[in-house]
XYZ file of C-alpha atoms in Angstrom:
181
model
C 123.318 93.843 80.712
C 122.299 97.143 79.213
C 121.250 95.283 75.563
C 118.851 92.384 78.026
C 115.893 92.099 77.692
C 113.818 92.792 81.160
C 111.302 91.643 82.203
C 109.530 93.632 85.276
C 106.852 91.421 87.582
C 104.325 93.432 90.225
C 101.911 90.805 91.722
C 98.987 92.134 94.016
C 97.813 89.344 95.995
C 95.631 88.017 98.909
C 98.340 86.587 100.628
C 101.977 86.690 101.828
C 103.341 83.474 101.384
C 104.762 81.297 98.281
C 100.263 80.049 97.849
C 99.371 83.348 97.883
C 95.749 84.223 96.158
C 96.910 86.083 93.162
C 94.284 88.947 92.654
C 96.747 90.557 89.402
C 99.428 90.456 87.234
C 101.198 93.559 86.085
C 104.690 92.819 83.253
C 107.037 95.128 81.361
C 109.273 94.106 78.713
C 112.367 96.690 78.788
C 114.497 96.633 75.177
C 117.202 99.205 74.595
C 115.980 100.978 77.232
C 112.860 101.477 76.538
C 109.366 99.438 77.293
C 108.139 97.832 74.305
C 104.914 95.687 76.003
C 102.773 95.218 79.274
C 100.266 92.461 80.209
C 98.082 92.916 82.710
C 95.618 90.304 84.119
C 92.984 90.133 86.669
C 92.893 87.090 88.019
C 89.264 84.915 89.252
C 89.014 85.115 92.671
C 87.193 82.021 93.896
C 88.123 79.530 90.472
C 88.877 75.994 91.838
C 93.020 76.625 91.125
C 92.601 79.984 94.272
C 90.528 77.756 96.318
C 93.856 76.427 96.772
C 96.408 78.968 97.486
C 96.031 80.805 100.923
C 94.646 84.689 102.281
C 95.711 86.480 105.276
C 94.807 89.038 107.628
C 97.548 90.980 107.600
C 97.337 91.197 104.145
C 93.576 92.003 103.833
C 94.229 94.949 106.604
C 96.947 96.466 104.539
C 94.202 96.182 101.613
C 91.419 98.539 103.749
C 93.700 100.894 104.038
C 94.476 101.449 100.121
C 92.527 104.036 98.605
C 89.686 103.144 97.018
C 90.981 102.871 93.341
C 93.864 99.531 93.814
C 90.833 98.102 95.845
C 88.959 98.171 92.886
C 91.774 96.772 91.275
C 91.357 93.818 93.694
C 87.882 93.668 93.919
C 86.343 94.422 90.537
C 85.093 91.445 88.493
C 85.399 92.560 85.769
C 88.273 90.326 83.094
C 89.250 88.237 85.454
C 90.669 85.296 84.236
C 91.205 81.387 85.417
C 94.471 81.657 87.098
C 95.817 78.905 84.564
C 94.523 80.576 81.557
C 96.490 84.181 83.137
C 99.410 82.524 83.866
C 99.507 80.955 80.640
C 99.246 84.625 79.109
C 102.535 85.379 80.878
C 104.644 82.208 79.293
C 103.157 83.729 75.871
C 104.829 86.701 76.785
C 107.915 85.660 78.164
C 108.956 82.441 75.747
C 109.486 84.385 72.781
C 112.594 86.207 74.750
C 115.981 84.088 75.009
C 117.548 84.272 78.105
C 115.525 87.251 79.571
C 116.708 89.258 83.129
C 113.035 89.049 85.459
C 113.086 91.780 87.921
C 110.576 91.931 90.493
C 110.701 93.278 93.610
C 111.233 91.650 95.151
C 111.843 87.939 93.537
C 111.567 86.364 97.105
C 108.301 87.649 96.638
C 106.253 88.344 93.428
C 108.361 85.380 91.729
C 108.258 83.118 94.305
C 104.608 83.487 93.807
C 104.550 82.965 90.642
C 106.712 79.520 90.403
C 104.608 77.979 93.023
C 101.203 79.305 90.835
C 103.164 78.025 87.452
C 103.794 74.442 89.181
C 100.513 74.091 91.216
C 99.060 74.561 87.278
C 101.453 72.169 86.161
C 103.504 74.459 83.790
C 107.171 74.773 83.350
C 108.418 78.500 84.941
C 109.436 80.726 81.655
C 112.482 81.542 83.036
C 115.119 79.968 85.522
C 115.901 81.420 88.764
C 119.200 82.215 88.137
C 117.627 84.870 86.053
C 115.874 86.840 88.737
C 116.819 90.919 89.459
C 115.639 92.388 92.574
C 114.381 95.996 92.013
C 115.281 96.078 95.231
C 119.020 95.956 94.889
C 119.311 98.594 91.962
C 117.237 101.239 94.014
C 119.933 100.452 96.891
C 123.068 100.383 94.853
C 121.083 103.964 92.775
C 119.392 105.673 95.392
C 118.506 108.666 92.456
C 116.023 106.113 90.835
C 113.609 106.097 93.754
C 113.091 109.850 92.505
C 111.543 109.125 89.755
C 107.530 110.129 89.873
C 105.246 107.523 91.221
C 102.507 107.732 87.678
C 99.124 105.657 88.004
C 97.939 104.214 91.416
C 99.953 102.574 94.205
C 99.490 98.585 94.185
C 97.913 98.805 90.793
C 100.066 95.698 89.604
C 100.383 97.515 86.113
C 101.289 100.590 86.991
C 103.627 99.495 90.081
C 105.312 97.017 87.683
C 105.755 100.344 84.812
C 107.259 102.962 88.144
C 109.621 100.050 88.593
C 110.363 99.635 84.848
C 111.338 103.272 85.034
C 113.973 103.027 88.419
C 114.475 100.160 86.205
C 115.916 101.766 82.997
C 117.591 104.506 84.608
C 118.645 102.542 86.578
C 120.756 100.363 83.396
C 121.887 103.923 81.870
C 123.163 104.334 85.410
C 125.082 101.811 85.208
C 125.897 102.665 81.190
C 127.692 105.741 82.775
C 129.565 104.050 84.865
C 127.123 105.046 87.942
C 127.935 109.080 87.420
C 124.615 110.230 87.212
């Protein structure tokens, strides 16, 4: 597992269900315990594909409690892509890798929303369900990785994905050491 390719995905959304509106997507590729690629995408919030997706009041309330910088990423109109174009960029990034481990915090949120979006846009998800892994399980097995300092803006999809990638790398190092810190 240490030598596998690992892809860490984080979404920021306007809802919590599988049909949630996707605002931003952060993707980090880890190979040989090193970050080798990153992708940050802002999805159009008002495109036809997003109109078919869902927002909820509890998530709106959550965003009102976040930092101005985090809310800016959610609301800026700068560099936004139609959802299908954003998903196409994810496919282009993931496709060259043979059977990567796809990590999220947690797959039942981020991956479920992406599976639904890929399906909605008539794309095949570029990984299989059995390739999905959970960062929360990793942090439960190796609590020391929770102590890694967060850098950047919390609830910024790329910054969150970078942090989760750092946790993953440290967890994989601990696995390689037999769990010894």
